[in-house]
Amino acid sequence: MNTLTKRLWKCISYCFPFRKKKPNDNAVEEIEIKQESLEKQPIEANSERETSYEVNSERETTIEANSERETSYEVNSERETTIEANSEIETSYEVNSERETTVEAKRKRETTTKAHRKRKAANKSNSTRKTAKKPNVSPERDKLYCDECVSRQKRCFEDQVKTSIAKKKVFWTDFKRSNDFERGLLSRGWVKKIAPTFNAGPKKTVFRDPTYGHKIISRYDIQPNLILTRKRVELHLLKEDQITNHFCRVHATSKSGLCKVLRQWCLSCDANPHTFFPRCYMFSKINEKQAFIDDFTMTAACGILKWVLRTNGKSLQDEVIPSRKEKEEKTAICMSDAKINNHGPARIVPEDIIVTALVVCQFHLYDLTHEDEDDIICAGIVDRKHFISDYYQVMHHGAHIQNSDKYVDYCHQLLCKLRRVNPQLDIDGEKNIWISKPRNLSRGRGIRCRNDLKDICSLGREWVVEKYIERPLLVYGTKFDLRQHFLITDWYPLTIWFYKHSFLRFSSQPFTLESLDTATHVCNYAIQKKLKNAPNRHPNLPEENMWHSDEFKEYLCTIGKEQVWDSIIIPGMKKALIHTMKATRENVKYRKNSFDLFGSDFLFGENFQPWLLEIQYKPGITKDTSVMWKIVPPMVEDMLRVVIDYKDDPNCNVGGFELIYKQANYTGNVSRSAPNTRTDARHPGLGSYFTS
């Protein structure tokens, strides 16, 4: 059976599926029958061939029909693909059209903003015209305006300016960030004078509406009744009723001036400034450097006596005996300091250094108490150079003193006597560290801690040297100081307002005396904000190195010392500020209707006693941290209450300010005492006891 017949029978079986037998078997049987019939009957075979030809033709037609159907299916599928492609093309056209519309919208916005800027510049250039113009506001609000609204708003502002001028409520300020002051004054009905200076000239005065931007121009000069400035004001240019935040010749706001006024004031009163202000020396004076050398030697002698007690397990009254670990930490010496100072290798120091220290302290006690000369252990001339060299060996190189246990009782008795008359004995420590400050710089610039006499004496006349508090109060092992604000509204009678809120400034490094790095010992925020916090700091310390005073009070509660804030810290700060301002008043150039804000920096000893470090005139109140955001806005509002509202109503609410001092029985000018050239009465010079 040839191949053609097999294909034909497959097509027939495919076209006629109603047959009961399988298509392959039927095809084979039919072919065999046809072969037999062809052999027997050729005529019938021919007829059957014709019929088979017809059947084959029909099958070919069916095959062609099936192929046509398949081609139609392919055509339809191609049409569908073309339709889908067309739809995708249409969607891409739509996306492109949307993009074009967004680009056009952006171009329109840019053109509108450019037109708005041009309109704004035109309004600025035409501000001197008398014709009323639409205020410079946002486009959304611009739709709400009409000519009647603008004219009505401008009339209201004109009436407000007239009433403010009549009530003398015009202020001027050059503060770049004076939003808090302006907000408080505007809420009280004041208007602001727009001018480069408070007395810009007699031609005109400009006022601007802070809400809608309207400008009112007066034909004559109107002097402000309140002047807020950070610059120096010539007082002879002011009228008597003009209020300003400026004082002249407040000497206590400089580093050397604070030392000078307190030293002169203690000679004319019974108060002792050494109970709240560390010892300080001005190198600009001829005799000050020699007085400092004597004080350095006296402090070194007291340090030797303290070393003897600590090494032999003895302590002063109200002191805790340190553990062995604390002894090792305190006696450990920083090798870097030893290399820098180059005092030589460590060795055994003879016991003569203890005898010399006892002599120096006994002479100092005699000068403070004027005791009988019989109590002096021994008198004579002391070799300062040799004594200081041995002192460096003990304190800087860890040398040991021979037979120190024999002098424990002598050292203890003498230190107890000195402690009764020297209030700064506890803060001196053993290292004899002093802090040097440039006389004319602020914000912690140039401040350094030093413990070498030769290094300190090499400083010039522009330096001030102050005793460093070696045993400060620490929070989580870190040093801090406190900024306390106070307000003065009058000098005669002296009137001091104390603000109840303050803030703490932390160091970025843990406290240690083995390193005299500025990052550890100077807590000014202007310095610490440029440094990175140490990785080994306590996690409870703030990242921005600043605490509110309320947070400090919470910390005192956690250590069981919540009562010291009201019993020791606040009374001590008030006492220090009152005494300092009394001493400063003698040199201030007095003027009525003046006020100003001051900032005082305090450090606390281990017994929570506050020590005054500096007083800042016009302190910075920028809101750089979250703590300053909590303190500054309410403090400015309360300051306006004291300066403005308190004059009209003495019973008004003054907020966080407290009147801590007002001079009683004031009759007139206070006579000024002549300056005294004598050295400090509490710490006289010790030059007669030493030889160089």
Short mmCIF file of C-alpha atoms in Angstrom, two decimals, residues 347-652:
data_model
loop_
_atom_site.label_atom_id
_atom_site.label_comp_id
_atom_site.label_asym_id
_atom_site.label_seq_id
_atom_site.Cartn_x
_atom_site.Cartn_y
_atom_site.Cartn_z
CA ARG A 347 62.57 59.75 92.85
CA ILE A 348 62.22 59.66 96.63
CA VAL A 349 61.69 63.15 98.08
CA PRO A 350 63.09 63.84 101.56
CA GLU A 351 60.79 64.79 104.42
CA ASP A 352 62.06 68.38 104.36
CA ILE A 353 59.31 69.21 101.87
CA ILE A 354 56.68 68.52 104.57
CA VAL A 355 58.46 70.82 107.00
CA THR A 356 58.63 73.56 104.39
CA ALA A 357 54.92 73.14 103.61
CA LEU A 358 54.04 73.40 107.32
CA VAL A 359 56.04 76.63 107.59
CA VAL A 360 54.32 78.20 104.58
CA CYS A 361 50.84 77.25 105.79
CA GLN A 362 51.55 78.49 109.30
CA PHE A 363 52.63 81.91 108.01
CA HIS A 364 49.53 82.06 105.86
CA LEU A 365 47.33 81.19 108.84
CA TYR A 366 49.00 83.95 110.85
CA ASP A 367 48.21 86.52 108.17
CA LEU A 368 44.57 85.45 108.05
CA THR A 369 43.90 85.25 111.77
CA HIS A 370 46.67 87.40 113.33
CA GLU A 371 47.37 84.68 115.86
CA ASP A 372 50.27 84.82 118.27
CA GLU A 373 53.73 84.23 116.90
CA ASP A 374 54.28 81.38 119.38
CA ASP A 375 52.07 79.04 117.36
CA ILE A 376 54.41 79.17 114.39
CA ILE A 377 56.21 75.86 113.97
CA CYS A 378 59.42 77.39 112.68
CA ALA A 379 60.41 80.59 111.05
CA GLY A 380 63.03 81.33 108.48
CA ILE A 381 63.62 81.76 104.82
CA VAL A 382 62.23 79.19 102.38
CA ASP A 383 63.83 78.34 99.07
CA ARG A 384 60.87 78.55 96.68
CA LYS A 385 62.65 77.10 93.67
CA HIS A 386 63.76 73.97 95.49
CA PHE A 387 60.34 73.56 97.14
CA ILE A 388 58.45 73.80 93.84
CA SER A 389 60.81 71.31 92.19
CA ASP A 390 60.16 68.74 94.95
CA TYR A 391 56.44 69.47 94.73
CA TYR A 392 56.45 68.62 90.99
CA GLN A 393 58.21 65.33 91.77
CA VAL A 394 55.45 64.32 94.17
CA MET A 395 52.42 65.57 92.22
CA HIS A 396 53.49 65.17 88.59
CA HIS A 397 55.83 62.16 88.77
CA GLY A 398 54.40 60.15 91.64
CA ALA A 399 57.43 60.43 93.91
CA HIS A 400 57.10 59.30 97.54
CA ILE A 401 57.95 61.41 100.60
CA GLN A 402 60.09 59.79 103.27
CA ASN A 403 58.66 59.35 106.78
CA SER A 404 55.40 61.12 105.91
CA ASP A 405 53.51 59.18 108.60
CA LYS A 406 55.33 61.16 111.34
CA TYR A 407 53.65 64.43 110.24
CA VAL A 408 50.04 63.27 109.94
CA ASP A 409 48.84 64.89 113.18
CA TYR A 410 50.62 68.19 112.46
CA CYS A 411 49.16 68.35 108.97
CA HIS A 412 45.67 67.50 110.19
CA GLN A 413 45.64 70.17 112.93
CA LEU A 414 46.98 72.90 110.64
CA LEU A 415 44.58 72.10 107.81
CA CYS A 416 41.61 72.17 110.21
CA LYS A 417 42.65 75.66 111.37
CA LEU A 418 43.07 76.85 107.78
CA ARG A 419 39.70 75.44 106.85
CA ARG A 420 37.94 77.69 109.36
CA VAL A 421 39.38 80.89 107.88
CA ASN A 422 39.98 79.89 104.24
CA PRO A 423 36.67 79.07 102.49
CA GLN A 424 38.49 77.94 99.33
CA LEU A 425 40.61 75.23 100.93
CA ASP A 426 38.27 72.44 99.80
CA ILE A 427 38.23 73.47 96.14
CA ASP A 428 42.02 73.80 95.80
CA GLY A 429 42.84 70.11 95.63
CA GLU A 430 46.42 68.85 95.34
CA LYS A 431 47.32 69.45 91.67
CA ASN A 432 47.53 73.29 91.97
CA ILE A 433 45.70 73.85 88.65
CA TRP A 434 44.93 77.41 87.50
CA ILE A 435 42.82 78.58 84.56
CA SER A 436 44.13 81.36 82.31
CA LYS A 437 41.68 83.61 80.44
CA PRO A 438 42.28 86.34 77.85
CA ARG A 439 41.03 89.61 79.22
CA ASN A 440 39.10 90.77 76.13
CA LEU A 441 37.73 87.53 74.64
CA SER A 442 34.42 85.77 75.21
CA ARG A 443 32.67 82.45 74.52
CA GLY A 444 35.53 80.42 75.96
CA ARG A 445 38.12 81.50 73.39
CA GLY A 446 41.72 81.18 74.55
CA ILE A 447 40.88 79.62 77.93
CA ARG A 448 43.39 76.99 79.13
CA CYS A 449 44.13 75.05 82.31
CA ARG A 450 47.75 75.14 83.52
CA ASN A 451 49.65 73.68 86.49
CA ASP A 452 53.22 74.82 85.79
CA LEU A 453 54.44 78.02 87.46
CA LYS A 454 56.94 78.88 84.74
CA ASP A 455 54.33 78.39 82.03
CA ILE A 456 51.81 80.63 83.78
CA CYS A 457 54.31 83.39 84.52
CA SER A 458 55.24 83.55 80.83
CA LEU A 459 51.80 85.00 80.02
CA GLY A 460 51.57 88.68 79.10
CA ARG A 461 49.63 91.62 80.46
CA GLU A 462 46.41 90.72 78.61
CA TRP A 463 45.74 87.64 80.74
CA VAL A 464 43.78 86.92 83.89
CA VAL A 465 44.62 83.87 86.02
CA GLU A 466 41.95 82.33 88.25
CA LYS A 467 42.10 79.39 90.66
CA TYR A 468 40.60 76.29 89.09
CA ILE A 469 38.06 74.33 91.14
CA GLU A 470 39.70 70.92 91.28
CA ARG A 471 36.88 69.23 93.17
CA PRO A 472 33.71 70.22 91.31
CA LEU A 473 30.28 68.64 91.54
CA LEU A 474 29.90 66.07 88.78
CA VAL A 475 26.82 64.62 87.07
CA TYR A 476 27.42 61.06 85.90
CA GLY A 477 31.18 61.68 86.08
CA THR A 478 31.04 64.78 83.85
CA LYS A 479 31.77 68.42 84.64
CA PHE A 480 29.12 71.09 84.08
CA ASP A 481 28.36 74.73 84.81
CA LEU A 482 25.10 76.66 85.13
CA ARG A 483 23.98 79.80 83.29
CA GLN A 484 21.73 81.97 85.47
CA HIS A 485 20.00 85.06 84.02
CA PHE A 486 19.12 88.15 86.03
CA LEU A 487 17.70 91.56 85.18
CA ILE A 488 18.62 95.01 86.51
CA THR A 489 16.07 97.78 86.08
CA ASP A 490 17.74 100.46 88.18
CA TRP A 491 21.04 101.19 89.93
CA TYR A 492 19.89 103.91 92.35
CA PRO A 493 18.06 102.32 94.08
CA LEU A 494 19.68 99.04 93.01
CA THR A 495 16.93 96.70 91.75
CA ILE A 496 17.78 93.09 90.86
CA TRP A 497 15.37 90.54 89.36
CA PHE A 498 16.33 86.85 89.49
CA TYR A 499 14.96 84.45 86.85
CA LYS A 500 13.79 81.14 88.29
CA HIS A 501 14.71 78.99 85.25
CA SER A 502 18.29 78.27 84.16
CA PHE A 503 20.21 75.72 82.12
CA LEU A 504 23.25 73.49 82.57
CA ARG A 505 26.09 73.12 80.05
CA PHE A 506 27.97 69.81 80.05
CA SER A 507 31.43 68.90 78.88
CA SER A 508 31.70 66.41 76.05
CA GLN A 509 34.40 64.38 77.86
CA PRO A 510 34.46 62.60 81.26
CA PHE A 511 36.11 64.59 84.03
CA THR A 512 39.73 63.88 84.93
CA LEU A 513 42.64 65.90 86.32
CA GLU A 514 45.24 63.81 84.53
CA SER A 515 44.50 65.69 81.30
CA LEU A 516 44.16 69.48 81.11
CA ASP A 517 42.37 69.42 77.76
CA THR A 518 39.95 72.26 77.08
CA ALA A 519 37.25 69.82 75.94
CA THR A 520 37.18 68.35 79.46
CA HIS A 521 37.40 71.47 81.64
CA VAL A 522 35.70 74.29 79.66
CA CYS A 523 31.92 73.89 79.38
CA ASN A 524 31.09 76.85 77.12
CA TYR A 525 28.52 75.79 74.55
CA ALA A 526 30.38 77.70 71.81
CA ILE A 527 33.29 75.27 72.31
CA GLN A 528 31.47 72.05 73.13
CA LYS A 529 29.13 72.21 70.12
CA LYS A 530 32.17 71.81 67.82
CA LEU A 531 33.35 68.65 69.60
CA LYS A 532 32.15 65.05 69.51
CA ASN A 533 30.86 63.43 72.67
CA ALA A 534 33.11 60.76 74.15
CA PRO A 535 31.89 57.21 73.45
CA ASN A 536 32.36 56.20 77.10
CA ARG A 537 30.05 58.91 78.46
CA HIS A 538 27.08 57.95 80.61
CA PRO A 539 23.97 57.25 78.47
CA ASN A 540 21.79 59.51 80.64
CA LEU A 541 23.75 62.61 79.61
CA PRO A 542 22.13 64.71 76.85
CA GLU A 543 23.47 64.56 73.31
CA GLU A 544 23.26 68.35 72.94
CA ASN A 545 25.16 68.80 76.25
CA MET A 546 22.48 70.94 77.85
CA TRP A 547 19.92 70.44 80.62
CA HIS A 548 17.03 72.52 81.87
CA SER A 549 17.20 73.34 85.57
CA ASP A 550 14.10 71.19 86.11
CA GLU A 551 16.02 68.18 84.78
CA PHE A 552 18.85 68.94 87.21
CA LYS A 553 16.38 69.04 90.09
CA GLU A 554 15.07 65.64 89.02
CA TYR A 555 18.64 64.33 89.09
CA LEU A 556 19.10 65.69 92.62
CA CYS A 557 16.00 63.76 93.65
CA THR A 558 17.48 60.55 92.26
CA ILE A 559 20.60 60.91 94.44
CA GLY A 560 18.59 61.93 97.53
CA LYS A 561 19.67 65.60 97.53
CA GLU A 562 16.45 67.32 96.45
CA GLN A 563 16.64 69.81 99.37
CA VAL A 564 19.98 71.36 98.31
CA TRP A 565 18.43 73.28 95.39
CA ASP A 566 16.31 75.51 97.65
CA SER A 567 18.59 75.46 100.69
CA ILE A 568 22.11 75.84 99.21
CA ILE A 569 22.21 76.43 95.45
CA ILE A 570 19.57 79.16 94.97
CA PRO A 571 20.48 81.17 98.13
CA GLY A 572 24.17 80.94 97.25
CA MET A 573 23.64 82.26 93.71
CA LYS A 574 21.42 85.12 94.93
CA LYS A 575 23.99 86.11 97.54
CA ALA A 576 26.81 86.14 94.99
CA LEU A 577 24.85 88.27 92.51
CA ILE A 578 23.69 90.80 95.12
CA HIS A 579 27.21 91.33 96.48
CA THR A 580 28.71 91.57 92.99
CA MET A 581 26.17 94.13 91.77
CA LYS A 582 26.66 96.19 94.92
CA ALA A 583 30.36 96.29 94.18
CA THR A 584 29.74 97.17 90.52
CA ARG A 585 27.31 100.00 91.21
CA GLU A 586 30.09 102.36 92.26
CA ASN A 587 31.47 102.59 88.71
CA VAL A 588 28.30 102.50 86.57
CA LYS A 589 27.36 105.64 84.67
CA TYR A 590 23.86 106.14 85.98
CA ARG A 591 20.81 106.89 83.85
CA LYS A 592 17.14 106.52 84.62
CA ASN A 593 14.86 104.43 82.35
CA SER A 594 17.57 101.90 81.53
CA PHE A 595 17.57 98.14 81.99
CA ASP A 596 19.46 95.12 80.74
CA LEU A 597 19.72 91.36 80.98
CA PHE A 598 22.84 89.68 82.41
CA GLY A 599 24.05 86.09 82.38
CA SER A 600 26.11 84.65 85.23
CA ASP A 601 28.08 81.39 85.09
CA PHE A 602 28.29 79.25 88.24
CA LEU A 603 30.25 76.13 89.11
CA PHE A 604 29.43 73.97 92.12
CA GLY A 605 31.72 72.31 94.60
CA GLU A 606 31.28 68.83 95.99
CA ASN A 607 29.25 70.32 98.84
CA PHE A 608 26.85 71.98 96.27
CA GLN A 609 28.16 75.47 97.10
CA PRO A 610 27.95 77.77 94.02
CA TRP A 611 31.05 79.61 92.82
CA LEU A 612 30.72 82.61 90.49
CA LEU A 613 32.96 82.34 87.42
CA GLU A 614 31.90 85.18 85.10
CA ILE A 615 29.12 87.67 84.37
CA GLN A 616 28.07 88.18 80.76
CA TYR A 617 26.66 91.51 79.57
CA LYS A 618 23.93 91.07 76.93
CA PRO A 619 24.26 87.27 76.90
CA GLY A 620 23.36 85.32 73.80
CA ILE A 621 19.81 83.99 73.87
CA THR A 622 19.74 82.30 70.49
CA LYS A 623 17.53 79.22 70.37
CA ASP A 624 20.15 76.71 69.24
CA THR A 625 18.94 73.77 71.33
CA SER A 626 15.65 72.36 72.57
CA VAL A 627 16.45 73.64 76.07
CA MET A 628 16.87 77.22 74.80
CA TRP A 629 13.52 76.95 73.00
CA LYS A 630 11.94 76.21 76.39
CA ILE A 631 13.69 79.05 78.23
CA VAL A 632 14.06 82.03 75.86
CA PRO A 633 10.48 82.82 74.65
CA PRO A 634 8.89 82.86 78.14
CA MET A 635 11.89 84.72 79.57
CA VAL A 636 11.54 87.50 76.96
CA GLU A 637 7.82 87.79 77.67
CA ASP A 638 8.45 87.95 81.43
CA MET A 639 11.16 90.57 80.89
CA LEU A 640 8.67 92.79 79.05
CA ARG A 641 6.27 92.33 81.95
CA VAL A 642 8.89 93.64 84.36
CA VAL A 643 10.09 96.51 82.17
CA ILE A 644 6.72 97.71 80.78
CA ASP A 645 3.79 96.27 82.71
CA TYR A 646 5.30 96.60 86.19
CA LYS A 647 5.63 100.37 85.85
CA ASP A 648 1.89 100.82 85.40
CA ASP A 649 0.81 98.03 87.74
CA PRO A 650 3.20 96.95 90.53
CA ASN A 651 0.84 94.07 91.34
CA CYS A 652 0.96 92.57 87.84
#
